[in-house]
Short mmCIF file of C-alpha atoms in Angstrom, two decimals:
data_model
loop_
_atom_site.label_atom_id
_atom_site.label_comp_id
_atom_site.label_asym_id
_atom_site.label_seq_id
_atom_site.Cartn_x
_atom_site.Cartn_y
_atom_site.Cartn_z
CA MET A 24 2.56 -18.22 -60.62
CA THR A 25 6.20 -17.24 -59.59
CA ASP A 26 9.55 -19.05 -60.31
CA LYS A 27 11.25 -17.32 -57.15
CA LYS A 28 11.44 -19.68 -54.10
CA ALA A 29 9.78 -18.11 -50.99
CA TRP A 30 10.92 -20.98 -48.56
CA GLY A 31 14.07 -21.42 -46.74
CA GLY A 32 15.69 -23.83 -44.31
CA GLN A 33 15.16 -23.20 -40.41
CA TYR A 34 18.98 -22.98 -40.10
CA THR A 35 18.97 -19.17 -40.60
CA ALA A 36 16.16 -18.52 -37.90
CA PHE A 37 18.18 -20.70 -35.14
CA ASN A 38 21.46 -19.06 -36.38
CA GLU A 39 20.03 -15.42 -36.04
CA ALA A 40 18.37 -16.42 -32.70
CA LEU A 41 21.72 -17.68 -31.08
CA LYS A 42 23.78 -14.75 -32.21
CA TYR A 43 20.92 -12.40 -30.83
CA MET A 44 20.98 -14.17 -27.43
CA LEU A 45 24.84 -14.11 -27.42
CA ASP A 46 24.61 -10.38 -28.37
CA ARG A 47 22.20 -9.71 -25.30
CA GLN A 48 24.27 -11.71 -23.00
CA SER A 49 27.39 -9.62 -23.80
CA GLY A 50 25.60 -6.36 -23.68
CA LYS A 51 26.11 -5.59 -27.38
CA GLU A 52 22.46 -5.73 -28.05
CA LYS A 53 20.11 -3.82 -25.58
CA SER A 54 16.54 -2.66 -25.21
CA ILE A 55 15.85 0.88 -24.87
CA GLN A 56 15.06 1.54 -21.23
CA THR A 57 12.10 3.64 -20.62
CA PRO A 58 11.71 5.87 -17.61
CA TRP A 59 9.56 3.29 -15.56
CA PRO A 60 11.24 -0.01 -14.13
CA LYS A 61 7.91 -1.93 -13.98
CA PHE A 62 7.04 -0.96 -17.56
CA ASN A 63 10.47 -2.43 -18.65
CA ASP A 64 10.34 -5.35 -16.69
CA ALA A 65 6.82 -6.21 -18.44
CA ILE A 66 8.62 -6.21 -21.76
CA THR A 67 12.09 -7.33 -22.56
CA ASP A 68 14.00 -5.05 -19.95
CA GLY A 69 12.47 -2.03 -22.32
CA LEU A 70 11.78 -1.71 -25.84
CA GLU A 71 13.21 -4.16 -28.13
CA TRP A 72 14.54 -3.13 -31.66
CA ASN A 73 12.45 -4.45 -34.60
CA THR A 74 9.10 -4.13 -32.55
CA LEU A 75 5.97 -2.48 -32.60
CA THR A 76 4.54 -0.90 -29.40
CA VAL A 77 0.91 0.48 -29.71
CA ILE A 78 -0.27 2.53 -26.81
CA GLY A 79 -4.26 2.85 -26.91
CA GLY A 80 -6.69 4.87 -24.93
CA ARG A 81 -9.53 7.20 -24.86
CA PRO A 82 -9.03 10.90 -25.82
CA GLY A 83 -7.21 12.90 -23.08
CA SER A 84 -6.02 9.59 -21.27
CA GLY A 85 -2.54 10.49 -21.45
CA LYS A 86 -1.25 8.59 -24.59
CA THR A 87 0.76 11.40 -26.09
CA LEU A 88 2.20 12.31 -22.46
CA ILE A 89 3.79 8.67 -22.29
CA LYS A 90 5.18 8.79 -25.70
CA ASP A 91 6.68 12.12 -25.15
CA GLN A 92 8.13 10.93 -21.73
CA ILE A 93 9.89 7.99 -23.37
CA ILE A 94 11.34 10.01 -26.24
CA ARG A 95 12.45 12.85 -23.78
CA GLU A 96 14.20 10.56 -21.37
CA SER A 97 15.38 7.92 -23.96
CA PHE A 98 18.64 9.71 -24.35
CA ILE A 99 19.14 10.18 -20.32
CA HIS A 100 18.34 6.35 -19.69
CA ASN A 101 20.19 4.97 -22.64
CA PRO A 102 23.42 7.14 -22.80
CA GLU A 103 25.50 4.36 -24.31
CA GLU A 104 23.22 3.59 -27.21
CA ASP A 105 23.71 5.24 -30.54
CA PHE A 106 20.18 5.93 -31.97
CA ARG A 107 17.79 8.58 -33.66
CA VAL A 108 14.18 9.60 -33.09
CA LEU A 109 11.77 10.34 -35.98
CA GLU A 110 8.24 11.49 -35.09
CA PHE A 111 5.41 11.57 -37.32
CA GLN A 112 3.50 14.01 -35.13
CA PHE A 113 0.10 14.49 -36.88
CA GLU A 114 -1.90 15.56 -34.19
CA MET A 115 -0.04 18.07 -32.11
CA VAL A 116 2.18 21.03 -33.57
CA GLY A 117 5.70 20.94 -32.69
CA ARG A 118 5.56 24.26 -30.52
CA THR A 119 2.84 22.69 -28.30
CA SER A 120 5.02 19.66 -27.90
CA ALA A 121 7.86 21.83 -26.89
CA ILE A 122 6.04 23.76 -24.40
CA ARG A 123 4.73 20.64 -22.83
CA GLU A 124 8.49 19.54 -22.45
CA PHE A 125 9.18 23.06 -20.84
CA SER A 126 6.47 22.41 -18.63
CA SER A 127 7.95 19.19 -17.31
CA LEU A 128 11.30 21.15 -16.85
CA THR A 129 9.91 24.40 -14.76
CA GLY A 130 6.89 22.61 -13.09
CA GLN A 131 4.81 25.62 -14.62
CA THR A 132 1.52 24.84 -16.42
CA TYR A 133 1.11 25.33 -20.06
CA LYS A 134 -1.06 28.37 -19.46
CA GLN A 135 1.81 30.00 -17.17
CA LEU A 136 4.43 29.42 -19.94
CA CYS A 137 1.89 31.06 -22.08
CA SER A 138 1.74 34.09 -19.93
CA ALA A 139 -1.99 33.48 -19.73
CA GLY A 140 -3.12 35.31 -16.44
CA THR A 141 0.20 36.41 -15.44
CA VAL A 142 3.32 37.37 -17.52
CA LEU A 143 5.87 34.69 -17.45
CA ASP A 144 9.00 35.83 -15.59
CA GLN A 145 12.49 36.23 -17.32
CA ALA A 146 14.22 33.47 -15.16
CA THR A 147 11.76 30.87 -16.23
CA PHE A 148 12.14 31.91 -19.85
CA ASP A 149 16.15 31.75 -19.47
CA LYS A 150 15.68 28.17 -17.98
CA CYS A 151 13.72 27.00 -20.99
CA HIS A 152 15.93 28.70 -23.52
CA ALA A 153 19.08 27.12 -22.03
CA TYR A 154 17.39 23.67 -21.77
CA ALA A 155 16.24 23.96 -25.55
CA LYS A 156 19.96 24.50 -26.56
CA THR A 157 20.97 21.44 -24.93
CA ARG A 158 17.87 19.34 -25.85
CA VAL A 159 18.44 20.19 -29.68
CA THR A 160 21.72 18.28 -29.60
CA ASN A 161 19.75 15.09 -29.34
CA PRO A 162 18.98 13.64 -32.91
CA VAL A 163 15.14 13.95 -33.04
CA ASP A 164 13.35 14.93 -36.23
CA ILE A 165 9.67 15.61 -36.86
CA ILE A 166 7.22 15.30 -39.67
CA SER A 167 4.06 17.06 -38.89
CA THR A 168 2.48 17.04 -42.57
CA PRO A 169 -0.19 14.21 -42.64
CA MET A 170 0.72 11.49 -45.09
CA THR A 171 -0.56 8.56 -46.64
CA VAL A 172 1.13 5.21 -45.63
CA ASN A 173 3.13 4.99 -48.78
CA GLN A 174 4.31 8.74 -48.38
CA MET A 175 5.21 7.53 -44.83
CA ARG A 176 7.36 4.61 -46.37
CA GLU A 177 9.06 7.03 -48.77
CA GLN A 178 10.18 9.06 -45.93
CA ILE A 179 11.22 6.24 -43.84
CA ASP A 180 13.34 5.09 -46.80
CA ALA A 181 14.94 8.15 -47.40
CA TYR A 182 15.68 8.95 -43.54
CA MET A 183 17.51 5.45 -43.05
CA ASN A 184 19.32 6.15 -46.57
CA GLU A 185 20.62 9.53 -45.53
CA HIS A 186 21.41 8.38 -41.96
CA LYS A 187 23.21 5.05 -43.08
CA GLY A 188 20.67 2.59 -41.48
CA LYS A 189 21.36 3.88 -37.86
CA LYS A 190 18.91 2.58 -35.19
CA THR A 191 15.83 4.86 -35.15
CA ILE A 192 12.74 5.21 -32.95
CA VAL A 193 9.86 5.91 -35.07
CA THR A 194 6.74 7.34 -33.44
CA LEU A 195 3.29 7.98 -34.96
CA ASP A 196 0.70 10.24 -33.15
CA HIS A 197 -1.73 8.88 -33.78
CA THR A 198 -3.00 6.19 -36.24
CA ILE A 199 -6.24 7.52 -37.15
CA LEU A 200 -4.66 10.69 -38.67
CA VAL A 201 -2.64 9.04 -41.36
CA LYS A 202 -4.35 10.10 -44.72
CA ARG A 203 -6.28 7.91 -46.88
CA ALA A 204 -4.98 7.21 -50.22
CA PRO A 205 -7.19 7.59 -53.22
CA TYR A 206 -7.42 3.82 -53.72
CA GLN A 207 -8.58 3.08 -50.23
CA ASN A 208 -12.30 2.83 -49.65
CA ASN A 209 -12.55 3.60 -46.08
CA ARG A 210 -10.51 4.04 -43.01
CA LEU A 211 -10.20 0.28 -42.31
CA ASP A 212 -8.30 -0.12 -45.76
CA MET A 213 -5.87 2.58 -44.57
CA LEU A 214 -5.26 0.94 -41.07
CA PHE A 215 -4.99 -2.64 -42.84
CA GLU A 216 -2.19 -1.00 -45.01
CA LEU A 217 -0.62 0.64 -41.98
CA GLY A 218 -0.31 -2.42 -40.22
CA GLU A 219 1.37 -4.29 -43.04
CA PHE A 220 3.86 -0.94 -43.07
CA PHE A 221 4.75 -1.48 -39.72
CA THR A 222 5.36 -5.20 -40.10
CA GLN A 223 7.55 -4.72 -43.33
CA VAL A 224 9.46 -1.68 -42.09
CA LYS A 225 10.57 -3.28 -38.87
CA ARG A 226 11.68 -6.23 -40.59
CA GLU A 227 13.88 -4.48 -43.08
CA TYR A 228 15.44 -1.67 -40.76
CA PRO A 229 16.76 -1.53 -37.22
CA ILE A 230 13.82 0.50 -36.14
CA MET A 231 11.14 0.22 -33.41
CA PHE A 232 7.68 1.87 -33.43
CA ILE A 233 5.65 3.55 -31.02
CA ALA A 234 2.16 4.22 -32.29
CA LEU A 235 -0.58 5.95 -30.35
CA SER A 236 -4.18 4.68 -31.14
CA GLN A 237 -7.56 5.96 -30.13
CA LEU A 238 -9.69 3.16 -28.50
CA ASN A 239 -13.47 3.18 -29.29
CA ARG A 240 -16.13 3.05 -26.87
CA ASN A 241 -16.04 -0.77 -26.27
CA ILE A 242 -13.23 -0.18 -23.93
CA ASP A 243 -15.70 0.66 -21.41
CA ASN A 244 -17.84 -2.39 -21.90
CA PRO A 245 -18.63 -3.77 -18.40
CA ASP A 246 -17.28 -7.30 -19.32
CA ARG A 247 -13.92 -5.74 -19.57
CA ALA A 248 -14.06 -4.71 -16.01
CA VAL A 249 -14.24 -8.41 -14.76
CA ASP A 250 -10.93 -8.95 -12.84
CA GLY A 251 -9.75 -5.47 -14.24
CA THR A 252 -9.21 -2.10 -12.94
CA ASP A 253 -12.63 -1.88 -11.00
CA ARG A 254 -11.26 -4.53 -8.21
CA PHE A 255 -8.74 -1.91 -7.24
CA VAL A 256 -9.40 1.14 -4.83
CA ILE A 257 -8.47 4.30 -7.10
CA ASP A 258 -8.99 7.43 -5.58
CA ASP A 259 -8.52 10.12 -7.97
CA ASP A 260 -8.62 10.69 -11.83
CA LYS A 261 -4.69 11.13 -12.02
CA THR A 262 -4.10 7.40 -11.65
CA LEU A 263 -3.35 5.83 -14.83
CA VAL A 264 -3.62 2.10 -15.44
CA LEU A 265 -1.42 0.60 -18.25
CA HIS A 266 -2.67 -2.87 -19.47
CA PHE A 267 -0.16 -4.92 -21.30
CA LEU A 268 -2.63 -6.95 -23.28
CA LYS A 269 -0.50 -8.46 -25.71
CA ALA A 270 3.35 -8.33 -24.65
CA ARG A 271 4.80 -10.90 -27.20
CA ASN A 272 8.09 -11.31 -25.64
CA GLY A 273 6.94 -10.38 -22.09
CA ASP A 274 4.10 -11.09 -19.96
CA ALA A 275 0.51 -9.67 -19.62
CA ARG A 276 -0.18 -7.40 -16.66
CA MET A 277 -1.20 -4.26 -15.11
CA SER A 278 0.97 -1.37 -13.96
CA PHE A 279 -0.07 1.82 -12.24
CA PHE A 280 0.97 5.16 -12.66
CA LYS A 281 0.36 8.86 -11.18
CA ALA A 282 -0.01 11.52 -13.71
CA ALA A 283 1.24 14.86 -12.88
CA PHE A 284 -0.64 16.70 -15.99
CA GLU A 285 0.47 20.08 -14.75
CA ARG A 286 4.17 19.04 -15.12
CA MET A 287 3.45 16.66 -18.35
CA GLU A 288 4.75 13.69 -17.00
CA ILE A 289 3.90 10.41 -15.05
CA HIS A 290 5.47 8.41 -12.28
CA GLU A 291 5.17 4.70 -11.52
CA MET A 292 3.32 4.02 -8.20
CA ASP A 293 2.58 0.96 -6.19
CA THR A 294 -0.49 -1.20 -6.98
CA PRO A 295 -3.40 0.03 -5.28
CA PRO A 296 -5.22 -2.17 -2.55
CA GLN A 297 -8.08 -4.20 -3.63
CA GLN A 298 -11.68 -3.65 -2.80
CA GLN A 299 -13.81 -6.21 -1.38
CA ARG A 300 -16.15 -7.88 -4.02
CA ARG A 301 -19.81 -7.76 -3.32
#
């Protein structure tokens, strides 16, 4: 039993809702714009603060590519917004992520930038160097050491305290790489605690989460293809389809993108034509 009252009147919720609507109306409160207008339109004109966005897909389907492009271009598309980025980057070392970004800048492949086959020319290297000097002025911090959920919570608390509660985009690449704590019996216990962590932290701080998650084989179940991507004419393996399955403050839809993997970026494309049903 507890003597502390857990309930409260609905006045506070309505008051907060009306204030938020006024702030959105005046432009004082805005979503973070992504590079893709259709993506922004599917949600609340971009990514809202105090929300969780999960990008799920099979291995190699472009999850990290999408996340990296959102972060890379967030400062370009939101120049008037004052925010930071904290990345829990458990899968890819920072060096690899940076070279992928240079690939987007130069149009050279990862292998070319690493002088695999032919030696990288000095002009391209200098272009990357100049870009890096500009890019590091953006407030992006990276945690690459795998952690438990509790350790991640400690880092978030310390980070928000150090930066005086400034708005922060927090990314996690990816969920299955979060370490299990000794008291957790299996991976499911960890994922359950991770879900609670997301819920609590986005309530307490001006944070938005972007988490990457690897989908299991059930994603290929034939039942999921009914009225899905199978009804569209997709000509190549560079077409990416984003299913907005649970857009709590937006609407469910599919959006199509063309991946330029050699440049480490994706672009929106028109919806492909539908093929005739048999």
